[in-house]
Coordinates of C-alpha atoms in Angstrom, one line a residue:
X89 CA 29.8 -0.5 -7.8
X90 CA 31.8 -3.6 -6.8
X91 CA 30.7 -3.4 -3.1
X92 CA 27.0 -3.1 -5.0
X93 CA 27.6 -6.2 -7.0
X94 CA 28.9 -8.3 -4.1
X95 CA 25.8 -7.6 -1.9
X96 CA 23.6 -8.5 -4.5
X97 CA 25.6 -11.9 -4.9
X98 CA 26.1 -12.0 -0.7
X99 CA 22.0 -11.4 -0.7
X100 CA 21.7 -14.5 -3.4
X101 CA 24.2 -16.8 -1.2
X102 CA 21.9 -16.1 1.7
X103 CA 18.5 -16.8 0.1
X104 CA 19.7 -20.0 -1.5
X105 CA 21.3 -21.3 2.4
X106 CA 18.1 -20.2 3.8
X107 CA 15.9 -22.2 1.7
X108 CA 18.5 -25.5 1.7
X109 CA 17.8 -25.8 5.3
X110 CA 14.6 -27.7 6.3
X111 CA 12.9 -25.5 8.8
X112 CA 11.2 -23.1 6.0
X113 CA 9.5 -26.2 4.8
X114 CA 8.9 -27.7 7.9
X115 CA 6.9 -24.3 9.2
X116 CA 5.1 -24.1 5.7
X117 CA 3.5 -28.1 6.3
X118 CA 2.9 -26.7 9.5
X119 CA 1.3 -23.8 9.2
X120 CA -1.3 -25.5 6.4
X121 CA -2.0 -28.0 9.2
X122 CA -2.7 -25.2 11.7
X123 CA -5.0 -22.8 9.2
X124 CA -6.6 -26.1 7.9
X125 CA -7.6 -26.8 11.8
X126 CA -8.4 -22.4 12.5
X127 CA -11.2 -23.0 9.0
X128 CA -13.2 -25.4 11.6
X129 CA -13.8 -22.3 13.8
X130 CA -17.5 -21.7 12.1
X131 CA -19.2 -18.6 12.0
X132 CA -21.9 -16.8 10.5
X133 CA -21.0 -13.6 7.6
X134 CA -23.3 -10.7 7.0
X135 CA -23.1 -8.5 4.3
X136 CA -24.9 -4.9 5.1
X137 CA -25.6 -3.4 1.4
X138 CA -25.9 -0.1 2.4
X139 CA -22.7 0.1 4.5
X140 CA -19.9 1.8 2.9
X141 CA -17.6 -0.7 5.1
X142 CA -19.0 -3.7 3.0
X143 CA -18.6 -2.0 -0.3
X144 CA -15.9 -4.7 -1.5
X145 CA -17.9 -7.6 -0.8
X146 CA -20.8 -6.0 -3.6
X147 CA -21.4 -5.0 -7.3
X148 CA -24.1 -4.3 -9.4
X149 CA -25.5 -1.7 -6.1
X150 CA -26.2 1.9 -7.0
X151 CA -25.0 4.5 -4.3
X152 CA -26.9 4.6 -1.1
X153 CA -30.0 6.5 -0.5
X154 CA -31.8 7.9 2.5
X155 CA -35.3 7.6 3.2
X156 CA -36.7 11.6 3.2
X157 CA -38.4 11.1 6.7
X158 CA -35.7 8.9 8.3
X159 CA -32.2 10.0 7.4
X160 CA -30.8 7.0 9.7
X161 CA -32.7 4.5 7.2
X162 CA -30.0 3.4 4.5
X163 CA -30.6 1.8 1.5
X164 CA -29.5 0.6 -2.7
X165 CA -31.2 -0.3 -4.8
X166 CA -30.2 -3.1 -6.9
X167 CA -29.2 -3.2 -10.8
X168 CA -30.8 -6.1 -12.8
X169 CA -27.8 -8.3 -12.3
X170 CA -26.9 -7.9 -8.3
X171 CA -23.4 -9.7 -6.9
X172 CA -22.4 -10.2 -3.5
X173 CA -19.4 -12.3 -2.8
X174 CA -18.0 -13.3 0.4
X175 CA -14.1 -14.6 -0.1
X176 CA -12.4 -17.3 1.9
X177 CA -15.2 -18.6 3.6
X178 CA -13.9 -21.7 3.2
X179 CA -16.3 -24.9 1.6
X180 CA -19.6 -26.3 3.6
X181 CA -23.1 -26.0 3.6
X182 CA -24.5 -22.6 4.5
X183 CA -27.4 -21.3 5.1
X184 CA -27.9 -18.1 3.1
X185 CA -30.7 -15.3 4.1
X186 CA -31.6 -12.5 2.3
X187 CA -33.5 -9.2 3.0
X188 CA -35.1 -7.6 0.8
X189 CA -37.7 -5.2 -0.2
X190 CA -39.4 -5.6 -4.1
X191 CA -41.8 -2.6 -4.4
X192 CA -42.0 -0.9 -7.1
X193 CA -44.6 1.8 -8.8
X194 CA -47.5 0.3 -10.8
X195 CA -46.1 -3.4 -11.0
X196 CA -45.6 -6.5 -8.5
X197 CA -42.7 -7.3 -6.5
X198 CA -40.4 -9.2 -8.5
X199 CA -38.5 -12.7 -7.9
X200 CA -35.4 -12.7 -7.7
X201 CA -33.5 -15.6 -9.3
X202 CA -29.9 -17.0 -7.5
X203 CA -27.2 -18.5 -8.9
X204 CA -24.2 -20.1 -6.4
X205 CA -22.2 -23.3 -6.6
X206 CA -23.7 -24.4 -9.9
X207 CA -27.4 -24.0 -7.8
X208 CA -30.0 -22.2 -8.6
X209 CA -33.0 -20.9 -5.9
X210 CA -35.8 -18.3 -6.7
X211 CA -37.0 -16.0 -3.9
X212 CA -39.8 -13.9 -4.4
X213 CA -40.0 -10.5 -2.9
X214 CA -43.1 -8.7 -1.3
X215 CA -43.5 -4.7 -1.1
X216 CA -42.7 -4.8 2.2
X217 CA -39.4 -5.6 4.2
X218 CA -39.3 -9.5 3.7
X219 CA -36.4 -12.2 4.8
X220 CA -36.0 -15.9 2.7
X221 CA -33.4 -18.1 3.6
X222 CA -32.2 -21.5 1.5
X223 CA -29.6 -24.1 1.9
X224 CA -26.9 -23.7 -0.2
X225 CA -25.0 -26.7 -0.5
X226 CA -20.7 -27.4 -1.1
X227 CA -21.5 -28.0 -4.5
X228 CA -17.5 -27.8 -5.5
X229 CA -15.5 -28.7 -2.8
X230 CA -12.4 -26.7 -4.0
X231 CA -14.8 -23.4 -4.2
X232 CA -13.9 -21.4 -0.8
X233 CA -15.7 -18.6 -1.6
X234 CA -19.5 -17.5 -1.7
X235 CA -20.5 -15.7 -4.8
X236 CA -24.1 -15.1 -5.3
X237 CA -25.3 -14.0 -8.7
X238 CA -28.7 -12.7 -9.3
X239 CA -30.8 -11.7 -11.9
X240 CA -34.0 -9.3 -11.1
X241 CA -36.4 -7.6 -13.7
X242 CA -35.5 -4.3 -13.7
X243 CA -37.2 -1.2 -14.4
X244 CA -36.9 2.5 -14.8
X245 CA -39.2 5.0 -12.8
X246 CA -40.5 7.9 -14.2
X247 CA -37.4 11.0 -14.2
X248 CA -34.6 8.5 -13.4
X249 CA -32.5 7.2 -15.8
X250 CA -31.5 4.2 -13.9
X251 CA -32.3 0.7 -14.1
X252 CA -33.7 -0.6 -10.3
X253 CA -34.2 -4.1 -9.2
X254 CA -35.0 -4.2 -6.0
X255 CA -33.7 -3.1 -2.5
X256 CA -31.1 -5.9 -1.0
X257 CA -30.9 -4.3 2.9
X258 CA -28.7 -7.6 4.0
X259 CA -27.2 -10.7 3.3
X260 CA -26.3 -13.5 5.6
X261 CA -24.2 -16.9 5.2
X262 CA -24.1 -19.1 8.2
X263 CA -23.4 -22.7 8.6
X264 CA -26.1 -25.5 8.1
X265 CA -24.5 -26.9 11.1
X266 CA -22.2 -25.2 13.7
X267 CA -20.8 -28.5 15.3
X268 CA -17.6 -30.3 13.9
X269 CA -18.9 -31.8 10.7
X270 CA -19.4 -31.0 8.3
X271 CA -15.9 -30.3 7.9
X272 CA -14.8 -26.8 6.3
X273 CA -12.6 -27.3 3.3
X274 CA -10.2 -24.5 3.4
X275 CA -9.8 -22.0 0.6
X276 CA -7.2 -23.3 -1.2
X277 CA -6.8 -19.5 -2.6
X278 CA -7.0 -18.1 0.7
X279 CA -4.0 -20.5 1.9
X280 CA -1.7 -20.3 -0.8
X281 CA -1.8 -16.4 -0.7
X282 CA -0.9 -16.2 3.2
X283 CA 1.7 -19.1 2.6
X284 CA 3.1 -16.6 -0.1
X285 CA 3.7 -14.3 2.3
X286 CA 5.0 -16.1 4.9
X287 CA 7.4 -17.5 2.6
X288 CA 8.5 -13.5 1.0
X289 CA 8.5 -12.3 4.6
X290 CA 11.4 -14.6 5.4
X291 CA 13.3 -14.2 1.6
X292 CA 13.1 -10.5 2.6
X293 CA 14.9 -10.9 6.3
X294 CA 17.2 -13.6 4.8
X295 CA 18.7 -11.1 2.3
X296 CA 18.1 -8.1 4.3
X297 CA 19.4 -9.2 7.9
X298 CA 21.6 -12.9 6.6
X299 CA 20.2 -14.3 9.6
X300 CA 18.2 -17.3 8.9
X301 CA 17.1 -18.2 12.5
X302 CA 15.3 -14.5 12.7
X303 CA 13.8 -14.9 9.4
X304 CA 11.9 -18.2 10.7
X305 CA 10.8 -16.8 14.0
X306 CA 9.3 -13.5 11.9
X307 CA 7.9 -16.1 9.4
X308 CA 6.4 -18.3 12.3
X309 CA 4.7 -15.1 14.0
X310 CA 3.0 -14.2 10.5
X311 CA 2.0 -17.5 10.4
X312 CA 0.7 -16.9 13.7
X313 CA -1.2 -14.4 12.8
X314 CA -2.6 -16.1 9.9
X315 CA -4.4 -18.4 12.2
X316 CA -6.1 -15.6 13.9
X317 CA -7.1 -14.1 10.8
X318 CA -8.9 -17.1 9.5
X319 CA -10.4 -17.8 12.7
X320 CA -11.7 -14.4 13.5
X321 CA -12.0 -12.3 10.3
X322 CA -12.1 -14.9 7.3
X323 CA -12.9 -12.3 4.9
X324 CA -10.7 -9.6 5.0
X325 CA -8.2 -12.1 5.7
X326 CA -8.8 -13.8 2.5
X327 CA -8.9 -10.0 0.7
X328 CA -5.2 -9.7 2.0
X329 CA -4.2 -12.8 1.0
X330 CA -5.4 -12.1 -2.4
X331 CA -2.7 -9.4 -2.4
X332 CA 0.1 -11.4 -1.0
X333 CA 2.2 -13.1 -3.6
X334 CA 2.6 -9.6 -5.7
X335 CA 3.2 -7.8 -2.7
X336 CA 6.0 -10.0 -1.1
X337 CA 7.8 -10.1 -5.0
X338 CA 8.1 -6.1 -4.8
X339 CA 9.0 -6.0 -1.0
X340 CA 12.0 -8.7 -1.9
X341 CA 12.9 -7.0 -4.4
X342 CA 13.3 -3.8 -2.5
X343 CA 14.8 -5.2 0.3
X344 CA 17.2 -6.7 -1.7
X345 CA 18.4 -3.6 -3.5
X346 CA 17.8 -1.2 -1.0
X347 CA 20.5 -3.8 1.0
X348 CA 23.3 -3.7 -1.3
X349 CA 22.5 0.3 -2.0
X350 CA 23.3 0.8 2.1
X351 CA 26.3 -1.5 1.8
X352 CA 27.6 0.8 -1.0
X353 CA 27.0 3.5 0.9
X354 CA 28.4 2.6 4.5
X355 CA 31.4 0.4 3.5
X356 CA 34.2 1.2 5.7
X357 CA 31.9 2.8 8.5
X358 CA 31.5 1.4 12.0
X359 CA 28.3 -1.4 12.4
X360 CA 28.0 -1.0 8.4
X361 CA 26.1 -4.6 8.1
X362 CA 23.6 -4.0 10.9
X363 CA 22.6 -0.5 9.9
X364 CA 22.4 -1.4 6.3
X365 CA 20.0 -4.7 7.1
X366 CA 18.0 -2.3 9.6
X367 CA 17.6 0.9 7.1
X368 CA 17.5 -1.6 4.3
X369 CA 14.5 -3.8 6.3
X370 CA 12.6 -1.0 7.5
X371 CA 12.5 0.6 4.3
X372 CA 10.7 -2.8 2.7
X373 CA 8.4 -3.4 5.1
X374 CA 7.2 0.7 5.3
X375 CA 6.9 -0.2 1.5
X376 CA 4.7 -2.9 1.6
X377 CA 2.7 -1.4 4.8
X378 CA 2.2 1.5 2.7
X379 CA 1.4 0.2 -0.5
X380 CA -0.3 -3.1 0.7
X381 CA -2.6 -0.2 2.3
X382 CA -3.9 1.7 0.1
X383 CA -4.8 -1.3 -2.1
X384 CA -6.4 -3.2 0.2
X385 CA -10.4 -3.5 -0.8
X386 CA -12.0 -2.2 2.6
X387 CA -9.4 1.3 2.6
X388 CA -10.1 1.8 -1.0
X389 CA -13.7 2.3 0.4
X390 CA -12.8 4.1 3.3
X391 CA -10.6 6.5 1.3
X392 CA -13.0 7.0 -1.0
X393 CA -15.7 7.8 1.0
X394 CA -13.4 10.4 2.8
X395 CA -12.6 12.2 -0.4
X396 CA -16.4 12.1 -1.3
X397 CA -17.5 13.8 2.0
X398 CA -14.4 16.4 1.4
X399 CA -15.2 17.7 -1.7
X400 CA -19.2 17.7 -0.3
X401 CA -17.5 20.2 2.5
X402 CA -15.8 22.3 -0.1
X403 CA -19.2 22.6 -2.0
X404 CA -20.5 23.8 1.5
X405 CA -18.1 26.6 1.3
X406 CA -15.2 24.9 4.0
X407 CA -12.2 24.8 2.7
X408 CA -10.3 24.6 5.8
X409 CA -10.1 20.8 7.5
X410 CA -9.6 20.3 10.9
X411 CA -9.3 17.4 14.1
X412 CA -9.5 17.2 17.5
X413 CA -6.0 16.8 19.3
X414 CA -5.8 14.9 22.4
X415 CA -7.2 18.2 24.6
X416 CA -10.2 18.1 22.1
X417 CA -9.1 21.5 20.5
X418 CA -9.4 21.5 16.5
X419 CA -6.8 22.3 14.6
X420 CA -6.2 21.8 10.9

């Protein structure tokens, strides 16, 4: 128990020299400057409705239909109160452009009324496959994401329960203008989530390993990759950094007992301290690999929509699950 109790307090000792020395703070003013300068790469966002893959990014969608004589045409319909929101975009003016189709049996194709940014804009459907686009401007400048809200007059066909609005095939957000300025104002929620886990990534190899110079250089290639995710896949990025600060407080927190467990366990032995800050370090991070996986927005999909198509199999009568191998031979 002593050996325990003095890792614990050895792990302390090490967090608070780690974060007394400059160079964590130094990389963190850095790393804003550098994500700040990554939100000026512009790009445009598209939202598929009916894809399972951009399932997080909706709500108020019922499940996806087929058309009878077109299998490959995928569709949902609408509720009467539709959401699609596209995090960590980052603030500027965007052009927004929406696809729809409004008919509907024995009435006329609805509007569809839009709220965003404290604007409102109206788009009226047709009964045909029809595309409207608006300018939605900054409106807050500290609001990074793009949530649209819309309201449609629903209805309720004959022999289905449900309440349709319309069919929403695809929304796009793009830029007003691709050049320079405007200037993007970063999400502020997006950047303090990924500088959250930069700055748990190097509490967990300052306890776990006691070697502060490592701990910045793994810190600085997260922050690395942080610039790569804003520049390149905003979105999802800004999903994970949602889960960041919650997920670096359970990974410390592991890595710090898991630490003083292994240097309980191995006192005495030869190389004690580096194979307790290895076992100790890979344990964390399989944690937060693991766990930071299966609740990430985009595999919560995925997963489910494996489950769904397994139990459609057993329905068929297969209860046996197989995959290819490298060779191509199935195996279960």
């Amino acid at each position: 128990m002593s050996t325990y109790v003095q890792s614990l307090s050895d792990g302390a000792l090490a967090l608070g020299r780690a974060f007394a020395r400059p160079g964590i703070y130094v990389l963190a003013l850095a790393a804003l400057a550098v994500w700040a300068v990554a939100y000026q790469v512009k790009q445009p966002y598209v939202v598929d409705v009916a894809d399972m893959a951009h399932h997080p990014y909706i709500s108020g969608f019922h499940d996806v239909e087929t058309r009878p004589d077109d299998p490959t045409d995928r569709y949902r319909w609408s509720t009467g109160s539709p959401t699609v929101f596209i995090p960590g975009t980052g603030n500027q003016p965007v052009v927004v452009t929406l696809t729809t189709i409004g008919a509907r049996p024995g009435g006329k194709p609805p509007p569809v009324e839009i709220e965003a940014r404290g604007q409102r804009f109206t788009v009226q459907t047709a009964a045909e496959q029809r595309t409207d686009s608006f300018v939605l401007e900054r409106g807050d400048a500290l609001d990074g994401d793009v949530r649209l809200r819309m309201s449609v007059p629903a209805f309720t066909p004959p022999g289905d329960p449900r309440q349709l609005g319309v069919i929403i095939r695809r929304v796009e957000v793009a830029p007003a203008n691709f050049d320079l300025r405007p200037v993007v104002v970063p999400s502020l929620s997006t950047l303090g989530g990924l500088l959250a886990g930069a700055a748990g990534l190097f509490a967990l190899l300052a306890v776990t390993t006691r070697r502060h110079r490592l701990a910045l250089t793994v810190a600085g290639i997260a922050a690395a990759l942080g610039v790569a995710g804003i520049a390149f896949a905003r979105p999802e990025t800004a999903f994970l950094a949602g889960q960041l600060p919650s997920l670096a407080g359970w990974t410390f927190a592991l890595g710090l007992s898991a630490r003083a467990l292994l240097d309980a366990a191995l006192a005495g032995r030869r190389n004690s301290g580096l194979a307790a800050a290895a076992g100790s370090l890979a344990f964390a991070l399989a944690f937060a690999l693991r766990f930071g996986g299966v609740t990430y927005a985009q595999f919560l999909t995925s997963d489910l929509v494996l489950h769904v198509h397994n139990v459609q199999s057993v329905l068929q009568g297969v209860w046996v699950f197989t995959e290819p191998v490298p060779d191509g031979t199935l195996v279960p």
